[in-house]
Coordinates of C-alpha atoms and ligand atoms in Angstrom, one line a residue:
X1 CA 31.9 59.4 -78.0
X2 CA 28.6 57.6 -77.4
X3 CA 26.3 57.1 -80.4
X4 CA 23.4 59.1 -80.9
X5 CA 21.3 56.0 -80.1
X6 CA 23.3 55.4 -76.8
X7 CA 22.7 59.0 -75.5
X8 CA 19.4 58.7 -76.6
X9 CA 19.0 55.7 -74.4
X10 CA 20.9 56.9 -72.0
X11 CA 19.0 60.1 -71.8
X12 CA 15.7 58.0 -71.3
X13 CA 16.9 55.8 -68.5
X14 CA 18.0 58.6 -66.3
X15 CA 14.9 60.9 -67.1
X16 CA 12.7 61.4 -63.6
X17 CA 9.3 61.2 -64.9
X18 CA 6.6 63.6 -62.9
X19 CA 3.3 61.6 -61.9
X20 CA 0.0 62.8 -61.5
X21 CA -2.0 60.7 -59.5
X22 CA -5.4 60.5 -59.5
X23 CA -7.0 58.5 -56.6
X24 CA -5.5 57.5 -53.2
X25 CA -7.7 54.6 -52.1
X26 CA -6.4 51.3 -52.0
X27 CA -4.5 51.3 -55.2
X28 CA -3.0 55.0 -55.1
X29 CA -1.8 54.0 -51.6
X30 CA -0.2 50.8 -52.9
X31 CA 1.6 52.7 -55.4
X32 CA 3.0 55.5 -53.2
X33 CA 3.9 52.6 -51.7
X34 CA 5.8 50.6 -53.9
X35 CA 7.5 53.6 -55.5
X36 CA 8.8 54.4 -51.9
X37 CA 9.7 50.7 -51.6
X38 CA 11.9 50.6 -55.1
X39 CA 15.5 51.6 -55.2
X40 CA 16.0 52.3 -59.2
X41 CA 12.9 53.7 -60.2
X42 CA 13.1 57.3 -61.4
X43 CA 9.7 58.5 -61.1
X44 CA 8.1 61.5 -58.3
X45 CA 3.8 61.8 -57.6
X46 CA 3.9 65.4 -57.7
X47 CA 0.0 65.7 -57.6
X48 CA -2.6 63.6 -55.9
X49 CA -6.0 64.5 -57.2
X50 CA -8.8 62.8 -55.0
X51 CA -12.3 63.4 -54.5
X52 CA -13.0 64.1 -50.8
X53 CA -10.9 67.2 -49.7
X54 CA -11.9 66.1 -45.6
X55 CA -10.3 62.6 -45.5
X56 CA -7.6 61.6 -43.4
X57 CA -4.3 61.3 -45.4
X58 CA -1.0 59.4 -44.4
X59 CA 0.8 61.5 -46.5
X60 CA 1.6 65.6 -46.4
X61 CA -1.5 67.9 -47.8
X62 CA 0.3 69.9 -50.3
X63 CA -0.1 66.8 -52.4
X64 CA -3.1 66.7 -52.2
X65 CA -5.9 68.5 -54.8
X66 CA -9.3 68.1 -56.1
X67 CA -9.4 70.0 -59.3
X68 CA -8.1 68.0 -62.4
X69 CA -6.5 70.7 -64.1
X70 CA -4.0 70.8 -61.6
X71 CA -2.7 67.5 -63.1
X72 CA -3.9 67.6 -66.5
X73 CA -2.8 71.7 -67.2
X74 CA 0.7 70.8 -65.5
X75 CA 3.4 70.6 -68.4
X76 CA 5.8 69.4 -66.1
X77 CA 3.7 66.0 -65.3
X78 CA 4.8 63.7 -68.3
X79 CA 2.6 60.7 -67.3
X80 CA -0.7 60.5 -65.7
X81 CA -2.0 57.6 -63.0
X82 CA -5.4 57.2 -63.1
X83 CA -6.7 54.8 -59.9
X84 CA -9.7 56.5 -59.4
X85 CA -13.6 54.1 -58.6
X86 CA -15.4 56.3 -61.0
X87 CA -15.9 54.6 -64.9
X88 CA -17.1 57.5 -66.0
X89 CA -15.0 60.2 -64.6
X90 CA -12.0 58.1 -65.1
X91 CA -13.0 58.4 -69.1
X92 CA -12.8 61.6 -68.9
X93 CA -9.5 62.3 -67.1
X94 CA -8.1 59.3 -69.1
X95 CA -9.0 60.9 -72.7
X96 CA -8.2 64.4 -71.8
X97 CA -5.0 63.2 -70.5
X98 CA -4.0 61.3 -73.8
X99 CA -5.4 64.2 -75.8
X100 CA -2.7 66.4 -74.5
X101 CA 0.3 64.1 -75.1
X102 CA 0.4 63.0 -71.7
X103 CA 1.2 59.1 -71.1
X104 CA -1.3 57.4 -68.5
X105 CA -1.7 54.1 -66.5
X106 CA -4.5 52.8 -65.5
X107 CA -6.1 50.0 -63.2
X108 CA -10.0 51.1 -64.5
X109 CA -11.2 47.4 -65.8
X110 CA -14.6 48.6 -66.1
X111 CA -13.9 52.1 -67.7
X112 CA -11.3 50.1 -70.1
X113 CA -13.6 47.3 -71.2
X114 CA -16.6 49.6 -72.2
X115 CA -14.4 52.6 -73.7
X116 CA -11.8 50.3 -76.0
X117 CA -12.1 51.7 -79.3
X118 CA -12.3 55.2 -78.5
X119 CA -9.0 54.8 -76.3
X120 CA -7.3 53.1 -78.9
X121 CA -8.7 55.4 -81.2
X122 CA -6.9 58.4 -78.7
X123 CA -3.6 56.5 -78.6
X124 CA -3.6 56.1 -82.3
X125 CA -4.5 59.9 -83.2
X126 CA -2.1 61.3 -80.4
X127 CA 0.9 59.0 -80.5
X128 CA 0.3 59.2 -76.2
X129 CA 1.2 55.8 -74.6
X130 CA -1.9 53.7 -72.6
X131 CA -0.8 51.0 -70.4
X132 CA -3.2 49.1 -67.9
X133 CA -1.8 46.0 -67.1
X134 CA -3.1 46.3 -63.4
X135 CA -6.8 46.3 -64.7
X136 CA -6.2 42.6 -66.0
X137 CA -5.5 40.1 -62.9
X138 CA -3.6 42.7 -61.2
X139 CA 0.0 41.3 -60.1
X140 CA 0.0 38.9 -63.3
X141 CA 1.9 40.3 -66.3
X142 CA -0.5 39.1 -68.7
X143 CA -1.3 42.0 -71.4
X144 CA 2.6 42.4 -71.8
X145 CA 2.8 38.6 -72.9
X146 CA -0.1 38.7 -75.0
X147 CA 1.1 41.9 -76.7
X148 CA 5.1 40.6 -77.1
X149 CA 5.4 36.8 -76.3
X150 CA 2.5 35.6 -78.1
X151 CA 2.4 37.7 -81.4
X152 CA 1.5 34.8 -83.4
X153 CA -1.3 32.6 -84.6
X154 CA -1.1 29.5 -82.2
X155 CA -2.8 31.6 -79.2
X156 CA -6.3 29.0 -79.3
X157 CA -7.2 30.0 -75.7
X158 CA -6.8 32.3 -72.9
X159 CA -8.9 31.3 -69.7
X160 CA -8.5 31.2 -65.8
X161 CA -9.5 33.3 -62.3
X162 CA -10.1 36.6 -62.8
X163 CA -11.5 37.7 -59.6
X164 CA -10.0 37.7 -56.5
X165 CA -13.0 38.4 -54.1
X166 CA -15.1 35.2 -55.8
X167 CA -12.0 33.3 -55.0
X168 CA -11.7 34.1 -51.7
X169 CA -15.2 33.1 -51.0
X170 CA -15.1 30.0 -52.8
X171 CA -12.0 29.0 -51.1
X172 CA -13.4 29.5 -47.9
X173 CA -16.9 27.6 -48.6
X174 CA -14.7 24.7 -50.3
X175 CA -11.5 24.8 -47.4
X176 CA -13.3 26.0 -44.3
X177 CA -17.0 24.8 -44.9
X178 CA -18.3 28.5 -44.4
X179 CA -21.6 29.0 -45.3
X180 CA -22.0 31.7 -48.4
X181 CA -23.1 33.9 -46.3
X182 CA -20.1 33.6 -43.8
X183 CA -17.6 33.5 -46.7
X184 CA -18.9 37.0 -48.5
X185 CA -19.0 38.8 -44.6
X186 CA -15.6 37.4 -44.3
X187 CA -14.3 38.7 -47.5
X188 CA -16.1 41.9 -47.2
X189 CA -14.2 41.8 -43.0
X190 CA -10.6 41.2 -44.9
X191 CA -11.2 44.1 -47.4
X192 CA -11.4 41.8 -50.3
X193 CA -15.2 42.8 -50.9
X194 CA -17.1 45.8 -51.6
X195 CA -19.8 46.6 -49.2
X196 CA -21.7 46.2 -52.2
X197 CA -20.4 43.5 -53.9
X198 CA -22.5 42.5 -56.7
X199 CA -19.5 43.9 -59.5
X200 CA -17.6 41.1 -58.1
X201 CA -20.2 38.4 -57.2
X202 CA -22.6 38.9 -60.4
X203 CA -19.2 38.1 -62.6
X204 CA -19.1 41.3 -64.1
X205 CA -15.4 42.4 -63.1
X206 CA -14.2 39.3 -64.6
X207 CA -16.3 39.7 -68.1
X208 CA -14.6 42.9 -68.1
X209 CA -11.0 41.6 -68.2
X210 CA -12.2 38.8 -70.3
X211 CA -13.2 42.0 -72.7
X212 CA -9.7 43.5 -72.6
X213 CA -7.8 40.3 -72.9
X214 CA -10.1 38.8 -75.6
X215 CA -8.2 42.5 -77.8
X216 CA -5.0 41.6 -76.2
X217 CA -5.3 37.9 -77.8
X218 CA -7.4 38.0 -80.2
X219 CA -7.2 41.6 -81.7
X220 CA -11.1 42.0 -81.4
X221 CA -12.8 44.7 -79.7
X222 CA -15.9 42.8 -77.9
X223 CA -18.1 44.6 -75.6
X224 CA -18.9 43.5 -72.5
X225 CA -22.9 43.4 -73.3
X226 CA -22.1 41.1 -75.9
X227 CA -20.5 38.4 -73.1
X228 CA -22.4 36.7 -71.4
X229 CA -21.5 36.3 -67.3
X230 CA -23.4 34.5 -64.5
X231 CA -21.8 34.9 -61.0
X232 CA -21.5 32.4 -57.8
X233 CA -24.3 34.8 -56.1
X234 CA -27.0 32.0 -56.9
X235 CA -24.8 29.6 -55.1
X236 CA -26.4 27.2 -52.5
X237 CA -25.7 24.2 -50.3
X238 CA -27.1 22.3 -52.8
X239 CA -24.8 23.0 -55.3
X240 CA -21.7 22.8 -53.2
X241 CA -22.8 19.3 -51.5
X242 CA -23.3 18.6 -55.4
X243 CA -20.1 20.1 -56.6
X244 CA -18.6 18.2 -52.8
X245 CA -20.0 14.5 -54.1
X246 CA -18.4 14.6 -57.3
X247 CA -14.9 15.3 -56.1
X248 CA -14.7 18.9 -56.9
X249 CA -15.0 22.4 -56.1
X250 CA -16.4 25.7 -57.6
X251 CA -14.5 28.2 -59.3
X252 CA -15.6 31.7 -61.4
X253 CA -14.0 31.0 -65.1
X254 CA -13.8 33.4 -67.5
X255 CA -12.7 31.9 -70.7
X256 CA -12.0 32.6 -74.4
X257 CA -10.6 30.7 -77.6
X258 CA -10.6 31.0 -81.2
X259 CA -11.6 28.2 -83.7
X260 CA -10.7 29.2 -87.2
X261 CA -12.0 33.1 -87.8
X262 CA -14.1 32.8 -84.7
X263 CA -13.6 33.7 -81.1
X264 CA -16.3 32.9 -78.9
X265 CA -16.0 33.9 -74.8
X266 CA -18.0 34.0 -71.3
X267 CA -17.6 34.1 -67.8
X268 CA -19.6 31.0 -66.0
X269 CA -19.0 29.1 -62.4
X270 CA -17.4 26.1 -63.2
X271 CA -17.0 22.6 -61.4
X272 CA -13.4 22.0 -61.3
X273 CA -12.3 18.6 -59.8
X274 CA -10.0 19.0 -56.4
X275 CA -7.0 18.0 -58.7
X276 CA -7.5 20.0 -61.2
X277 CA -4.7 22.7 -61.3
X278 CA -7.5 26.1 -60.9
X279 CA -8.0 23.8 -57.1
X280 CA -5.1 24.9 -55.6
X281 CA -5.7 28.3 -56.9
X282 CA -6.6 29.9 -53.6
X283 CA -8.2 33.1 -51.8
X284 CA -7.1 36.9 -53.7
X285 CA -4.9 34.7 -56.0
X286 CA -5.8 34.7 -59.8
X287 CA -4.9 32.2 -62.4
X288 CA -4.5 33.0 -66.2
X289 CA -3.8 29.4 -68.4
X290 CA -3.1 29.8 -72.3
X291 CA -3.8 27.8 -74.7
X292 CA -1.2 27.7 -78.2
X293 CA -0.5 25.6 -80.8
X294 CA 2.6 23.6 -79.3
X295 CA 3.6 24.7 -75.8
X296 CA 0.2 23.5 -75.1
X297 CA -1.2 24.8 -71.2
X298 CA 1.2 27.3 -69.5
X299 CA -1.0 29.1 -65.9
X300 CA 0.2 31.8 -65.0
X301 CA -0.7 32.7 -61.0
X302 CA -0.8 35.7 -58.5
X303 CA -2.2 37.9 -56.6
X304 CA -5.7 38.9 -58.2
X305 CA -6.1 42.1 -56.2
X306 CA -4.7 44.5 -53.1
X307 CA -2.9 47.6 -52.3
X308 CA 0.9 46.2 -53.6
X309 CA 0.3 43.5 -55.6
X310 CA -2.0 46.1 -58.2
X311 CA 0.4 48.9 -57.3
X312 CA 3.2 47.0 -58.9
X313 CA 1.6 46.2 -61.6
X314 CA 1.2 49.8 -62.7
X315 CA 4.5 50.9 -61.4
X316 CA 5.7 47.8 -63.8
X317 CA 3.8 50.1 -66.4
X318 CA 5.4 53.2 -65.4
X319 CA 8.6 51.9 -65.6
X320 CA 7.9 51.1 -69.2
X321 CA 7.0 54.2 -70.2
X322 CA 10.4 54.7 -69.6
X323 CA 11.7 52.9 -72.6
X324 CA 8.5 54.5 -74.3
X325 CA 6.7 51.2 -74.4
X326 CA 3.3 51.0 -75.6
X327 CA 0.8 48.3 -76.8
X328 CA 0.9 47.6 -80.9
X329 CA -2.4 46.1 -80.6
X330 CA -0.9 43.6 -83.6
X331 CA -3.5 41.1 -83.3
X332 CA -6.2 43.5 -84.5
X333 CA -4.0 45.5 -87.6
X334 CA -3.8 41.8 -88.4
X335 CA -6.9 40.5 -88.2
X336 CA -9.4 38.3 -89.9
X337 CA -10.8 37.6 -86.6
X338 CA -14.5 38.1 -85.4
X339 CA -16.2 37.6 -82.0
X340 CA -19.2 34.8 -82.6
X341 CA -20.4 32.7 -79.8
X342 CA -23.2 30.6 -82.3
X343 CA -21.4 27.5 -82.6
X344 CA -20.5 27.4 -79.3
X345 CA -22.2 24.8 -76.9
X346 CA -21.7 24.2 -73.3
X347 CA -22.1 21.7 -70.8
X348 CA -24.0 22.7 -68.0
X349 CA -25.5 21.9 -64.7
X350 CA -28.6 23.7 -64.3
X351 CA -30.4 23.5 -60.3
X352 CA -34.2 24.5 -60.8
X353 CA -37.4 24.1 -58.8
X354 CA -40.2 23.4 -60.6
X355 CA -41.6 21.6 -63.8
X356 CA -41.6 24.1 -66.5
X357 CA -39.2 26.7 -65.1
X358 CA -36.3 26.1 -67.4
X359 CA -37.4 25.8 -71.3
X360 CA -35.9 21.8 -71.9
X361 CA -36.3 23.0 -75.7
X362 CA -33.5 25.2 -75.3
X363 CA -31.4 21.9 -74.9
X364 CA -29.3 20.0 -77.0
X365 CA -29.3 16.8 -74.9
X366 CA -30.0 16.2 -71.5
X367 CA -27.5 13.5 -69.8
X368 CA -28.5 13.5 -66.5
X369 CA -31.6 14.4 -64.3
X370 CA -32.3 15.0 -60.5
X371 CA -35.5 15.7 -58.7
X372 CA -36.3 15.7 -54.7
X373 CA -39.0 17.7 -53.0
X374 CA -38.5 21.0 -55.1
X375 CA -34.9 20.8 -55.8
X376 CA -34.1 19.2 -59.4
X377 CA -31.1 19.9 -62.1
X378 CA -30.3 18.6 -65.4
X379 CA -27.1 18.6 -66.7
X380 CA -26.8 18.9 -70.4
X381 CA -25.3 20.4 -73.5
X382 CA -26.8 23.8 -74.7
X383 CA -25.8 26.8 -77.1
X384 CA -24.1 29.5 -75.4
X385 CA -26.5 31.8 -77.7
X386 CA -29.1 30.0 -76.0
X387 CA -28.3 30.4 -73.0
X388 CA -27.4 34.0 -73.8
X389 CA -31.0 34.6 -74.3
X390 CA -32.6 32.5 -72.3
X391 CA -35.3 34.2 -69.9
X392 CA -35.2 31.4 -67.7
X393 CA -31.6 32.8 -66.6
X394 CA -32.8 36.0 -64.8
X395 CA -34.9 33.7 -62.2
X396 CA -33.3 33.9 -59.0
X397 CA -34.4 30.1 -58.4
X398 CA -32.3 28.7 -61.0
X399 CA -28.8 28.2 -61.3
X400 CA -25.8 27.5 -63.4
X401 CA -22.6 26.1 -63.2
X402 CA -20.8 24.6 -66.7
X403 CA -19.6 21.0 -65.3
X404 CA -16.1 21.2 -68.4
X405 CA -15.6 23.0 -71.3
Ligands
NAP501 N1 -8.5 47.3 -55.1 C1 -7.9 46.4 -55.9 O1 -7.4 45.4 -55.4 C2 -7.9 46.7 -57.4 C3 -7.3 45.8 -58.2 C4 -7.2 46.0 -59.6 C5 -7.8 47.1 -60.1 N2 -8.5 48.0 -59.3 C6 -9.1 49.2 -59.9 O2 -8.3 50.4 -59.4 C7 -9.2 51.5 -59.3 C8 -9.1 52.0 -57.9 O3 -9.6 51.0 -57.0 P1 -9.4 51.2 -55.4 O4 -9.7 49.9 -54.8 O5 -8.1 51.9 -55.1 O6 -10.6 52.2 -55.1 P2 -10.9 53.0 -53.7 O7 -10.1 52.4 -52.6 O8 -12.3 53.1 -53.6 O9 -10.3 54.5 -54.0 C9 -10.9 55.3 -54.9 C10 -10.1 56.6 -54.9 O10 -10.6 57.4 -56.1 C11 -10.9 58.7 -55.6 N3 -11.9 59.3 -56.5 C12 -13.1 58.9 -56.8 N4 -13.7 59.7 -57.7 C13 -12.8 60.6 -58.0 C14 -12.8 61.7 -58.9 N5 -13.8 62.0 -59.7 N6 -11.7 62.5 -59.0 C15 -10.6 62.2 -58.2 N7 -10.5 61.2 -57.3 C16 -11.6 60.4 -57.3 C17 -11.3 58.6 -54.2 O11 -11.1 59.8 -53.5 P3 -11.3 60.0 -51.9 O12 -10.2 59.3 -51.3 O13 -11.3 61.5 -51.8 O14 -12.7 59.4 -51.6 C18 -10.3 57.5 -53.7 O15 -9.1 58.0 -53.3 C19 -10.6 51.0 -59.7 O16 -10.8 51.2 -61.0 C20 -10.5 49.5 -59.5 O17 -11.4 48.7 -60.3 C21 -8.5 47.8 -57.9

């Protein structure tokens, strides 16, 4: 006779979970997908809810809805997918979903970054299961290690590549000697940009990672307005002949680390020299490197974005809602942490154009300065609250790139 706990188990394992899916762009097609692709997996989309009724499908129509309640009213569906574009509508589905006991995955970085505490909040109240590792560095397991390998006090840092699309460009300026123009159409070509791809570009998809892992990590709830990010849209040829005569290339960091009580984060372009490990980090791939006490760097790399490599990650998810997995969120029932970027100072390369246009006050030191015809930069060391607040940031004739942390 098995033990209670082994039918239990048992039970579990061979349960066929019913999805409602919400979305079939990019993602939702990825995951159909991979679930079609993976022997073992005991899970059925009984529901596709999308949002244009019209569109061509490659799969039959009875799937297909548009009303919500379809999914969310069916006691039959046990977990909920949501791969929708929409932050806001995604909320809604999300929380309504948790609210009635339903378990949900979700690939929504911007909807997760701004709406943390109220979906922990959900999870807490409801007992319901949230999992989202496909909204961090999609094919890289990195939320699951945070949340299980990690669970101590040695994490110091947790910085890398967070965006594919930025990647992709920057590898094909630094590789292929595209212009930036030529690198964003090709991106955009390949599907690896939005036709508008400012999210992307600005460095607001990867602040909004940084937001998620920085709970993950660090077990505080940080949002995004409080990070600052600066993208790689201000680029020029300046700047990559610059970043070319110094032996390096540009990449789009997103970084955060704790000193004592304090965890201090950002998302900046970075010079990176060509043998640094983040060089041969390449096109859609992401990087994630962490930082702990005595296993020193370990880099984590993968695919950053697509159809499969996201889709896996949140049928990984599904799959663990099998065993009933969900996050603890430990490092924030056990925290004494707080997020303060004040004492942090970067070095930066700043590219201006005129006398006056970037406040040298703001400056700790200056090391080094450049002027030619109306191109000049000064690299020096400033306060990232500074910089934060700086007005001189928002002028499209300045840029910056932090030369190392
Ligand atoms: N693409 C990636 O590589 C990637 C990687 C990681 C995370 N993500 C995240 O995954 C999510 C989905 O991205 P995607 O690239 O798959 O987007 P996408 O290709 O633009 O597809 C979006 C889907 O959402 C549906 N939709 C939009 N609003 C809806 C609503 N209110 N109700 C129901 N369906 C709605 C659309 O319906 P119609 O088909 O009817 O228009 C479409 O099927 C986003 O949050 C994104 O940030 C994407």
């Amino acid at each position: 006779m098995p033990s209670s706990e082994h039918t239990l188990h048992f039970n579990l394992k061979n349960f066929h979970m019913k999805l409602g899916l919400f979305g079939f762009g990019c993602v939702g097609q990825g995951l159909w997908k991979v679930l079609h692709e993976t022997k073992g997996i005991r899970a059925d989309i009984k529901r596709i809810c999308i949002k244009h009724p019209d569109k061509q499908r490659p799969v039959p129509a009875h799937f297909f809805t548009t009303n919500p309640l379809d999914i969310l009213h069916d006691p039959e569906i046990d977990v909920v997918v949501e791969l929708i574009d929409d932050a806001d509508a995604a909320f809604e589905i999300v929380s309504e979903a948790l609210s009635r006991g339903k378990s949900v995955v979700s690939a929504n970085k911007k909807m997760i970054a701004h709406r943390l505490p109220e979906l922990y909040a959900l999870q807490q109240k409801t007992g319901a299961s949230f999992l989202y590792e496909g909204a961090c560095c999609a094919s890289i397991p990195i939320i699951r290690n945070l949340e299980e390998y990690y669970d101590n006090d040695l994490l110091t840092s947790v910085e890398g590549i967070f965006n594919g699309t930025t990647n992709v460009i920057l590898s094909k300026i630094f590789e292929e000697n595209f212009s930036f123009d030529q690198a964003l159409k090709f991106a955009q070509a390949h599907g690896f940009a939005e036709s508008d791809p400012s999210l992307d570009v600005d460095g607001f998809d990867p602040k909004f990672k940084l937001c998620i892992l920085l709970l993950h990590a660090f077990g505080v709830f940080v949002q995004p307005e409080s990070v600052l990010h600066f993208g790689i849209g201000r680029v020029n040829d300046f700047d990559i002949a610059f970043a070319r005569s110094r032996g390096s290339v540009l990449k789009l960091v997103a970084r955060c680390f704790r000193e004592n009580d304090q965890v201090s984060g950002y998302c900046l372009p970075r010079f990176v020299p060509e043998k640094h490990r983040y060089a041969s980090v390449q096109h859609e791939y992401n990087a994630v490197t962490l930082e702990s006490a005595f296993s020193e760097h370990q880099m984590f790399v993968g695919k950053g974005a697509g159809d499969k490599a996201t889709g896996c990650a949140v049928l990984s998810d599904i799959s663990a809602l099998r065993y009933q997995y969900r996050y603890e969120y430990r490092k924030f029932s056990q925290n004494g942490t707080f997020f303060d970027t004040s004492e942090t100072e970067l070095n930066i390369y700043v590219r201006h154009q005129w006398d006056g246009q970037v406040a040298e006050s703001d400056f700790t030191s200056i090391t080094e300065r450049y002027m030619s015809g109306n191109t000049r930069y000064w690299i020096g060391k400033i306060p990232l609250s500074k910089l934060q607040a700086a007005p001189w940031l928002n002028d499209p004739g300045i840029n910056v790139i932090e030369v190392s942390p």
